[in-house]
Tab-separated table of C-alpha atoms in Angstrom:
chain	number	residue	atom	x	y	z
A	1097	MET	CA	-0.350	-0.039	-0.557
A	1098	SER	CA	1.237	3.576	-1.065
A	1099	THR	CA	-0.406	5.640	1.686
A	1100	SER	CA	-1.679	4.934	5.239
A	1101	GLY	CA	-5.490	4.446	5.237
A	1102	ILE	CA	-6.166	4.600	1.867
A	1103	SER	CA	-8.355	1.890	0.752
A	1104	GLY	CA	-8.075	-0.384	-2.126
A	1105	THR	CA	-11.077	0.775	-4.186
A	1106	THR	CA	-12.123	4.162	-4.677
A	1107	PRO	CA	-14.577	5.372	-1.929
A	1108	SER	CA	-17.722	5.158	-3.006
A	1109	SER	CA	-18.267	8.624	-0.836
A	1110	SER	CA	-16.789	10.509	-3.424
A	1111	SER	CA	-18.539	12.385	-5.605
A	1112	THR	CA	-19.095	12.358	-9.391
A	1113	THR	CA	-20.180	15.632	-10.543
A	1114	GLY	CA	-20.872	14.411	-14.716
A	1115	THR	CA	-19.096	12.800	-17.845
A	1116	THR	CA	-17.701	14.314	-20.641
A	1117	SER	CA	-17.719	13.463	-24.230
A	1118	SER	CA	-14.752	11.239	-25.050
A	1119	THR	CA	-13.956	9.238	-27.801
A	1120	ALA	CA	-11.362	6.684	-28.300
A	1121	ILE	CA	-9.503	7.303	-31.747
A	1122	THR	CA	-8.521	3.741	-32.849
A	1123	SER	CA	-9.990	0.920	-30.233
A	1124	PHE	CA	-7.021	-1.865	-29.317
A	1125	THR	CA	-8.495	-4.793	-27.154
A	1126	GLY	CA	-7.118	-7.461	-25.909
A	1127	ALA	CA	-3.813	-9.068	-25.021
A	1128	ALA	CA	-0.780	-8.647	-27.246
A	1129	ASN	CA	1.570	-11.718	-28.318
A	1130	PRO	CA	4.146	-12.823	-26.153
A	1131	TYR	CA	7.529	-11.591	-26.832
A	1132	THR	CA	9.294	-14.122	-28.538
A	1133	GLY	CA	13.058	-11.625	-29.043
A	1134	GLY	CA	14.070	-8.812	-31.051
A	1135	ASP	CA	12.100	-5.203	-31.264
A	1136	PRO	CA	10.070	-5.090	-28.812
A	1137	TYR	CA	8.089	-2.254	-30.320
A	1138	ALA	CA	7.748	-4.071	-33.773
A	1139	ASP	CA	4.146	-5.273	-32.838
A	1140	TYR	CA	3.527	-2.248	-31.033
A	1141	ARG	CA	-0.165	-1.056	-31.387
A	1142	THR	CA	-0.838	2.884	-32.018
A	1143	ALA	CA	-2.480	5.728	-34.097
A	1144	ASP	CA	-2.431	8.454	-35.597
A	1145	LEU	CA	-3.242	10.693	-31.911
A	1146	PRO	CA	-4.267	14.309	-33.524
A	1147	PHE	CA	-4.222	15.575	-29.844
A	1148	ALA	CA	-0.405	14.336	-29.326
A	1149	ALA	CA	1.253	17.505	-30.656
A	1150	LEU	CA	-0.477	19.676	-27.201
A	1151	PRO	CA	1.860	19.649	-24.080
A	1152	ASP	CA	1.341	16.833	-21.670
A	1153	LEU	CA	0.121	18.339	-18.668
A	1154	ALA	CA	1.065	15.537	-16.517
A	1155	ASP	CA	4.642	15.548	-17.513
A	1156	ARG	CA	7.097	15.017	-14.352
A	1157	ARG	CA	9.455	18.070	-16.011
A	1158	LEU	CA	6.693	20.243	-15.310
A	1159	GLY	CA	6.281	19.138	-11.766
A	1160	GLY	CA	3.732	16.304	-12.534
A	1161	ALA	CA	3.609	13.740	-10.110
A	1162	VAL	CA	1.719	10.474	-8.972
A	1163	ILE	CA	0.864	11.362	-5.501
A	1164	ALA	CA	-0.540	8.180	-4.356
A	1165	ALA	CA	-1.831	4.415	-5.607
A	1166	CYS	CA	-3.672	1.635	-4.159
A	1167	ASP	CA	-0.998	-0.655	-5.188
A	1168	GLU	CA	2.165	-0.826	-6.595
A	1169	PHE	CA	3.244	-4.587	-6.071
A	1170	PHE	CA	5.118	-5.235	-9.300
A	1171	ALA	CA	6.333	-2.124	-10.554
A	1172	GLU	CA	6.085	1.742	-9.141
A	1173	ARG	CA	2.839	3.990	-9.653
A	1174	GLU	CA	6.127	7.039	-10.476
A	1175	ASN	CA	6.843	5.269	-13.474
A	1176	LEU	CA	3.724	6.765	-15.137
A	1177	LEU	CA	4.821	9.607	-16.013
A	1178	GLN	CA	8.480	9.199	-16.945
A	1179	PRO	CA	9.546	11.402	-19.908
A	1180	GLY	CA	9.951	9.015	-23.121
A	1181	PRO	CA	9.054	5.630	-24.215
A	1182	ALA	CA	8.864	2.595	-21.482
A	1183	ARG	CA	11.807	0.023	-22.035
A	1184	PHE	CA	11.719	-3.589	-22.004
A	1185	ASP	CA	14.568	-5.742	-20.532
A	1186	PRO	CA	13.443	-9.509	-21.104
A	1187	GLU	CA	16.191	-10.980	-18.800
A	1188	LEU	CA	15.349	-7.880	-16.012
A	1189	PHE	CA	13.705	-9.926	-13.045
A	1190	GLY	CA	13.529	-9.623	-9.177
A	1191	HIS	CA	12.456	-10.237	-5.855
A	1192	LYS	CA	9.022	-10.221	-6.913
A	1193	GLY	CA	8.991	-11.091	-10.331
A	1194	LYS	CA	9.382	-9.716	-13.803
A	1195	ILE	CA	10.908	-5.741	-13.313
A	1196	MET	CA	8.642	-3.194	-15.583
A	1197	ASP	CA	8.981	0.006	-16.671
A	1198	GLY	CA	5.366	1.345	-15.754
A	1199	TRP	CA	3.079	0.634	-12.729
A	1200	GLU	CA	1.554	-2.879	-11.905
A	1201	THR	CA	-0.518	-3.779	-9.609
A	1202	ARG	CA	-0.689	-7.233	-7.809
A	1203	ARG	CA	-3.517	-9.841	-9.370
A	1204	ARG	CA	-6.939	-9.338	-7.713
A	1205	ARG	CA	-8.768	-12.282	-6.168
A	1206	GLY	CA	-12.067	-12.885	-4.676
A	1207	ASP	CA	-13.348	-13.537	-1.195
A	1208	HIS	CA	-13.221	-17.276	-0.997
A	1209	ALA	CA	-13.056	-20.194	-3.105
A	1210	ALA	CA	-16.626	-20.413	-3.691
A	1211	LEU	CA	-16.273	-16.577	-5.432
A	1212	PRO	CA	-12.438	-16.410	-6.656
A	1213	HIS	CA	-13.144	-13.746	-9.381
A	1214	PRO	CA	-13.046	-9.955	-8.116
A	1215	SER	CA	-16.368	-8.637	-8.188
A	1216	ASP	CA	-16.986	-6.391	-11.038
A	1217	GLU	CA	-16.571	-3.093	-9.411
A	1218	ASP	CA	-13.237	-3.727	-8.063
A	1219	HIS	CA	-10.402	-2.086	-9.226
A	1220	ASP	CA	-7.302	-0.299	-8.599
A	1221	TRP	CA	-6.532	3.410	-8.973
A	1222	ALA	CA	-3.738	6.409	-8.776
A	1223	LEU	CA	-4.006	10.461	-7.985
A	1224	ILE	CA	-1.868	12.303	-10.148
A	1225	ARG	CA	-1.368	15.800	-9.720
A	1226	LEU	CA	-0.720	17.700	-13.223
A	1227	GLY	CA	1.952	19.490	-13.201
A	1228	VAL	CA	0.200	22.742	-14.534
A	1229	PRO	CA	-3.575	23.270	-14.495
A	1230	GLY	CA	-5.377	22.837	-17.985
A	1231	VAL	CA	-8.017	21.777	-20.074
A	1232	VAL	CA	-7.339	18.211	-21.511
A	1233	ARG	CA	-8.220	17.778	-25.051
A	1234	GLY	CA	-6.813	14.236	-25.212
A	1235	VAL	CA	-5.450	11.237	-23.133
A	1236	ILE	CA	-3.417	8.752	-23.935
A	1237	VAL	CA	-3.184	5.297	-21.430
A	1238	ASP	CA	0.007	3.671	-22.678
A	1239	THR	CA	0.263	-0.617	-22.306
A	1240	ALA	CA	3.713	-0.820	-23.950
A	1241	HIS	CA	5.103	-3.880	-22.952
A	1242	PHE	CA	1.977	-5.056	-21.033
A	1243	ARG	CA	1.085	-7.880	-23.183
A	1244	GLY	CA	-1.181	-10.242	-20.902
A	1245	ASN	CA	-1.229	-8.349	-17.802
A	1246	HIS	CA	-2.781	-5.109	-18.829
A	1247	PRO	CA	-6.518	-3.851	-17.380
A	1248	ARG	CA	-8.981	-5.255	-19.405
A	1249	ALA	CA	-10.659	-1.361	-19.027
A	1250	VAL	CA	-9.838	1.981	-17.807
A	1251	SER	CA	-11.673	5.484	-16.710
A	1252	LEU	CA	-10.573	8.609	-15.931
A	1253	GLU	CA	-11.557	11.329	-13.790
A	1254	ALA	CA	-11.027	14.899	-13.019
A	1255	THR	CA	-10.922	17.712	-10.122
A	1256	HIS	CA	-9.889	21.060	-9.822
A	1257	LEU	CA	-8.754	21.488	-5.985
A	1258	PRO	CA	-6.847	24.663	-5.360
A	1259	GLY	CA	-3.190	24.539	-3.709
A	1260	THR	CA	-1.312	21.950	-2.592
A	1261	PRO	CA	-3.996	18.786	-1.417
A	1262	SER	CA	-3.001	15.463	-0.177
A	1263	PRO	CA	-4.184	12.387	-1.016
A	1264	ALA	CA	-6.774	12.266	2.209
A	1265	ASP	CA	-8.000	15.724	0.769
A	1266	LEU	CA	-8.234	14.097	-2.752
A	1267	LEU	CA	-10.797	11.225	-1.734
A	1268	ALA	CA	-12.752	12.982	0.920
A	1269	GLY	CA	-16.379	12.251	0.239
A	1270	ASP	CA	-16.856	16.110	-0.828
A	1271	VAL	CA	-14.515	16.393	-3.882
A	1272	GLN	CA	-16.339	16.690	-7.027
A	1273	TRP	CA	-15.034	14.363	-9.898
A	1274	THR	CA	-15.231	14.541	-13.441
A	1275	VAL	CA	-15.135	11.637	-15.509
A	1276	LEU	CA	-13.202	12.093	-18.387
A	1277	VAL	CA	-13.070	9.040	-19.930
A	1278	PRO	CA	-15.745	6.354	-18.897
A	1279	ARG	CA	-14.590	2.542	-18.196
A	1280	THR	CA	-13.600	1.592	-21.241
A	1281	PRO	CA	-11.499	-1.879	-22.683
A	1282	VAL	CA	-8.008	-1.416	-23.931
A	1283	GLY	CA	-6.003	-3.133	-25.438
A	1284	GLY	CA	-2.072	-5.023	-24.478
A	1285	HIS	CA	1.139	-3.117	-25.848
A	1286	ALA	CA	-0.376	-0.328	-27.175
A	1287	ALA	CA	-1.467	3.331	-27.101
A	1288	ASN	CA	-4.809	3.653	-26.483
A	1289	GLY	CA	-5.872	7.041	-27.172
A	1290	PHE	CA	-8.945	8.963	-26.037
A	1291	ARG	CA	-10.257	12.615	-27.272
A	1292	VAL	CA	-11.894	14.306	-24.496
A	1293	ASP	CA	-14.000	17.244	-24.886
A	1294	ALA	CA	-13.740	19.204	-21.417
A	1295	GLY	CA	-14.063	22.756	-20.950
A	1296	GLN	CA	-13.067	23.689	-17.525
A	1297	SER	CA	-9.116	23.300	-16.116
A	1298	PHE	CA	-8.491	20.457	-14.080
A	1299	THR	CA	-5.459	19.998	-11.259
A	1300	HIS	CA	-5.598	16.224	-10.517
A	1301	LEU	CA	-6.816	13.292	-12.459
A	1302	ARG	CA	-7.975	9.842	-10.779
A	1303	LEU	CA	-6.827	7.163	-12.984
A	1304	ASN	CA	-8.677	3.701	-12.546
A	1305	GLN	CA	-7.570	0.155	-14.015
A	1306	HIS	CA	-10.475	-2.124	-13.800
A	1307	PRO	CA	-9.836	-4.989	-11.989
A	1308	ASP	CA	-5.757	-4.861	-11.778
A	1309	GLY	CA	-3.025	-4.762	-13.964
A	1310	GLY	CA	-0.113	-2.896	-15.496
A	1311	ILE	CA	-0.007	0.656	-17.177
A	1312	ALA	CA	3.068	2.078	-18.543
A	1313	ARG	CA	2.594	5.531	-19.297
A	1314	LEU	CA	-0.305	8.376	-19.098
A	1315	ARG	CA	-0.069	11.290	-21.380
A	1316	VAL	CA	-2.329	13.885	-20.248
A	1317	HIS	CA	-2.565	16.487	-23.473
A	1318	GLY	CA	-4.003	20.087	-23.352
A	1319	GLU	CA	-3.433	23.546	-22.788
A	1320	ALA	CA	-2.375	24.881	-19.729
A	1321	VAL	CA	-4.290	27.096	-17.526
A	1322	PRO	CA	-2.141	28.794	-14.770
A	1323	ASP	CA	-3.023	30.219	-11.764
A	1324	ALA	CA	-4.254	34.070	-12.377
A	1325	ALA	CA	-3.895	34.774	-8.584
A	1326	TRP	CA	-0.272	33.372	-8.570
A	1327	LEU	CA	0.486	35.294	-11.422
A	1328	ALA	CA	-1.293	38.585	-10.235
A	1329	VAL	CA	1.127	38.111	-7.213
A	1330	LEU	CA	3.899	37.970	-9.369
A	1331	GLY	CA	3.482	41.315	-11.543
A	1332	THR	CA	6.366	40.510	-14.272
A	1333	PHE	CA	6.861	36.891	-15.555
A	1334	ASP	CA	7.956	34.907	-18.888
A	1335	LEU	CA	4.732	35.133	-20.722
A	1336	ALA	CA	5.927	32.393	-22.852
A	1337	ALA	CA	6.725	29.762	-20.512
A	1338	LEU	CA	4.714	26.314	-20.635
A	1339	GLU	CA	3.607	26.499	-17.228
A	1340	ASN	CA	2.500	30.126	-16.971
A	1341	GLY	CA	-0.025	29.198	-20.859
A	1342	GLY	CA	2.168	30.115	-23.520
A	1343	HIS	CA	1.397	27.653	-26.088
A	1344	VAL	CA	3.441	27.168	-29.520
A	1345	GLU	CA	0.658	27.557	-32.269
A	1346	ASP	CA	3.149	26.966	-35.415
A	1347	ALA	CA	6.424	26.155	-36.678
A	1348	SER	CA	8.148	25.819	-39.862
A	1349	ASP	CA	10.054	22.930	-39.088
A	1350	ARG	CA	9.840	20.095	-36.630
A	1351	PHE	CA	12.100	17.506	-38.033
A	1352	TYR	CA	14.448	17.319	-34.974
A	1353	SER	CA	12.888	17.890	-32.104
A	1354	SER	CA	9.859	19.924	-31.115
A	1355	PRO	CA	9.559	24.057	-30.849
A	1356	LEU	CA	7.450	22.942	-27.864
A	1357	ASN	CA	10.986	22.171	-25.964
A	1358	THR	CA	11.541	26.321	-26.311
A	1359	ILE	CA	8.975	27.375	-23.655
A	1360	ARG	CA	9.780	24.237	-21.169
A	1361	PRO	CA	11.403	24.961	-17.453
A	1362	GLY	CA	14.786	25.375	-17.067
A	1363	ARG	CA	18.228	25.269	-19.529
A	1364	PRO	CA	18.093	21.898	-21.802
A	1365	ARG	CA	21.308	19.101	-20.405
A	1366	THR	CA	21.243	18.009	-24.576
A	1367	MET	CA	20.580	19.902	-27.656
A	1368	GLY	CA	18.075	16.955	-27.890
A	1369	GLU	CA	16.240	19.561	-25.093
A	1370	GLY	CA	15.647	22.534	-27.596
A	1371	TRP	CA	14.321	22.982	-31.031
A	1372	GLU	CA	16.106	21.849	-33.991
A	1373	ASN	CA	15.368	22.336	-37.722
A	1374	ARG	CA	16.871	20.765	-40.491
A	1375	ARG	CA	19.707	22.768	-42.479
A	1376	ARG	CA	17.926	24.802	-44.922
A	1377	ARG	CA	18.741	23.866	-49.001
A	1378	ASP	CA	16.453	26.782	-49.964
A	1379	ARG	CA	16.456	31.203	-49.273
A	1380	GLY	CA	14.028	30.870	-46.896
A	1381	HIS	CA	14.055	30.775	-42.720
A	1382	ASP	CA	12.956	29.296	-40.223
A	1383	TRP	CA	10.137	30.287	-37.426
A	1384	VAL	CA	7.863	29.723	-34.186
A	1385	ARG	CA	5.023	31.351	-33.336
A	1386	TYR	CA	3.471	31.420	-29.802
A	1387	ARG	CA	0.130	32.235	-27.778
A	1388	LEU	CA	1.208	34.390	-24.721
A	1389	THR	CA	-0.400	33.626	-21.643
A	1390	GLY	CA	-2.592	36.619	-22.283
A	1391	HIS	CA	-2.936	40.415	-23.431
A	1392	ALA	CA	0.481	41.482	-22.166
A	1393	VAL	CA	2.906	44.032	-22.794
A	1394	PRO	CA	6.709	42.371	-23.175
A	1395	ARG	CA	9.191	43.739	-21.411
A	1396	ALA	CA	12.713	41.524	-21.995
A	1397	VAL	CA	13.307	38.482	-24.307
A	1398	GLU	CA	15.998	35.851	-23.707
A	1399	ILE	CA	17.127	33.612	-26.680
A	1400	ASP	CA	19.123	30.668	-25.366
A	1401	THR	CA	21.286	28.849	-27.846
A	1402	ALA	CA	22.081	26.391	-25.129
A	1403	CYS	CA	24.150	23.085	-26.232
A	1404	TYR	CA	23.725	24.155	-29.554
A	1405	LYS	CA	27.520	24.621	-31.057
A	1406	GLY	CA	28.097	23.772	-34.631
A	1407	ASN	CA	24.366	24.093	-35.166
A	1408	ALA	CA	23.551	27.440	-33.448
A	1409	ALA	CA	21.001	29.728	-35.614
A	1410	GLY	CA	22.749	32.549	-37.058
A	1411	TRP	CA	20.182	35.269	-36.781
A	1412	ALA	CA	17.069	36.117	-34.889
A	1413	THR	CA	14.332	38.613	-35.036
A	1414	VAL	CA	11.378	38.607	-32.735
A	1415	SER	CA	8.090	40.406	-33.469
A	1416	VAL	CA	4.562	40.856	-31.739
A	1417	LEU	CA	0.873	41.166	-32.437
A	1418	ASP	CA	-1.993	42.124	-31.139
A	1419	ALA	CA	-5.362	39.180	-31.973
A	1420	THR	CA	-7.585	41.338	-29.849
A	1421	THR	CA	-7.460	43.886	-32.868
A	1422	GLY	CA	-8.505	41.137	-35.165
A	1423	ALA	CA	-5.138	40.813	-36.755
A	1424	ASP	CA	-4.576	37.082	-37.981
A	1425	PRO	CA	-1.945	35.390	-36.334
A	1426	ALA	CA	-1.474	33.080	-39.089
A	1427	ASP	CA	-0.935	35.535	-41.430
A	1428	HIS	CA	2.726	36.694	-41.300
A	1429	THR	CA	2.657	39.327	-43.358
A	1430	THR	CA	0.403	41.705	-41.484
A	1431	GLY	CA	0.038	43.116	-38.005
A	1432	TRP	CA	3.140	42.342	-36.873
A	1433	THR	CA	5.636	45.016	-34.941
A	1434	GLN	CA	9.131	43.700	-34.852
A	1435	LEU	CA	10.584	44.037	-31.240
A	1436	LEU	CA	14.337	42.553	-32.393
A	1437	PRO	CA	15.644	43.418	-35.412
A	1438	PRO	CA	17.701	41.243	-37.378
A	1439	THR	CA	20.472	40.048	-34.674
A	1440	ARG	CA	23.644	37.974	-34.706
A	1441	LEU	CA	23.615	34.961	-31.932
A	1442	GLN	CA	26.308	33.208	-30.686
A	1443	PRO	CA	26.519	29.548	-30.066
A	1444	ASP	CA	25.650	27.372	-26.964
A	1445	THR	CA	24.896	31.202	-25.253
A	1446	LEU	CA	22.118	32.980	-23.266
A	1447	HIS	CA	21.390	36.306	-24.724
A	1448	ARG	CA	18.967	39.193	-23.153
A	1449	PHE	CA	17.316	41.855	-24.745
A	1450	PRO	CA	15.635	44.609	-22.718
A	1451	LEU	CA	12.401	45.866	-24.775
A	1452	THR	CA	11.156	49.434	-24.483
A	1453	GLY	CA	8.147	50.434	-25.650
A	1454	ALA	CA	6.702	47.530	-26.553
A	1455	PRO	CA	3.041	46.924	-27.688
A	1456	ALA	CA	0.293	44.963	-25.897
A	1457	ALA	CA	0.457	41.631	-27.605
A	1458	THR	CA	-1.073	38.105	-27.516
A	1459	HIS	CA	1.291	36.589	-30.045
A	1460	VAL	CA	5.320	36.194	-30.321
A	1461	ARG	CA	6.883	34.815	-33.579
A	1462	LEU	CA	10.446	33.884	-33.071
A	1463	ASP	CA	12.790	34.201	-36.590
A	1464	VAL	CA	15.697	32.356	-36.976
A	1465	HIS	CA	17.830	32.942	-40.312
A	1466	PRO	CA	18.756	31.225	-41.545
A	1467	ASP	CA	18.125	28.181	-40.019
A	1468	GLY	CA	19.417	26.446	-36.463
A	1469	GLY	CA	18.859	25.569	-32.854
A	1470	ILE	CA	17.125	27.362	-30.340
A	1471	ALA	CA	17.122	26.462	-26.646
A	1472	ARG	CA	14.732	28.362	-24.996
A	1473	LEU	CA	13.153	31.786	-25.412
A	1474	ARG	CA	11.778	33.539	-22.480
A	1475	VAL	CA	8.985	36.544	-22.709
A	1476	HIS	CA	9.362	38.799	-19.471
A	1477	GLY	CA	6.449	41.118	-18.956
A	1478	SER	CA	3.047	42.015	-17.483
A	1479	LEU	CA	-0.328	41.346	-17.997
A	1480	THR	CA	-2.729	44.105	-19.011
A	1481	GLU	CA	-6.226	44.961	-17.339
A	1482	ARG	CA	-7.973	42.667	-19.577
A	1483	GLY	CA	-5.191	39.890	-19.578
A	1484	THR	CA	-5.268	39.538	-16.128
A	1485	ARG	CA	-9.446	39.339	-16.176
A	1486	GLU	CA	-9.884	36.863	-19.108
A	1487	LEU	CA	-6.985	34.576	-17.064
A	1488	ALA	CA	-8.889	34.996	-14.027
A	1489	LEU	CA	-12.063	33.365	-16.216
A	1490	ARG	CA	-10.217	30.811	-17.687
A	1491	SER	CA	-8.988	29.631	-14.253
A	1492	GLY	CA	-12.358	29.335	-12.769
A	1493	ARG	CA	-11.126	32.103	-10.319
A	1494	PRO	CA	-13.411	35.537	-11.455
């Protein structure tokens, strides 16, 4: 048991307020074939998941955590949120059996020999704190390498509790839970994807597996909605940061790595943790377009080329646009104001540029010439009154 005083089945006193619309993109059911050698991902079942380009709100690097689980006998609950795909070593065994890269519970049993099977209500659960509150658009329950020991079905619920609630707080009877994914059969060794239509922001999830089994990874894709009250206290903050509600809307190239990396927390440790495009063989250039936390006034910009030494971007420009005027951010020819003229960038360097007289904006575009890697973009500034008001409404705190 992972948390003292927490039972193996979700308490019946917990409240459920309703069910959102959830659609399995491609349905996988049943066990996969036993592993017989070679590439363990050769028979992995997956599908094109349109929401997968959105950030993972439960990302460990954003502060996501599995704060409790009813059981983790075979494999620890924390594995659910590990970055990267699950690994499989067929020779790796421990005192309790096969060591798996995921969350795996023991086999459930009935009460006695006449009823050896678990009841229909029996299930295991884990509580997840999102790294940043947000609106969930899609979920992936990944059962990679759990071929015959995956759950028969899963379900997912969400709630919004401010502050830092404990597992006991979350399991209290007066907590209102919204069903994001109703109880749905899933397949083993597969990326089981679900589209979610939930308009409100959530802070915590409850993942249920029916009746027991193993899940390798949980990905919760959506749009970050930060705490408006906290940002109001800060005053000036990074308007482009993922944890503050910044969002990558589009980019010219994603060949080597995602432009989403440029707004993740901290500095990268390798160039794989930044944005690197392919080498240009034409006369064009590459760019990323960001939506800021809200309507805001930028005050300074940081462009970091950390870890990019022979492949850093050569020059950069930074421009802003205010979409509240009716200007279209997707039109790169109209409505943009250049804040930073073409500026030479140095490899593996943090560049800082104070801004004077910048207009209020909702979007920022970073253009790099002609191509090359960018590790991070920081756009420091403050929300306008309009931006503060609109963010408070989005975060559920008018």
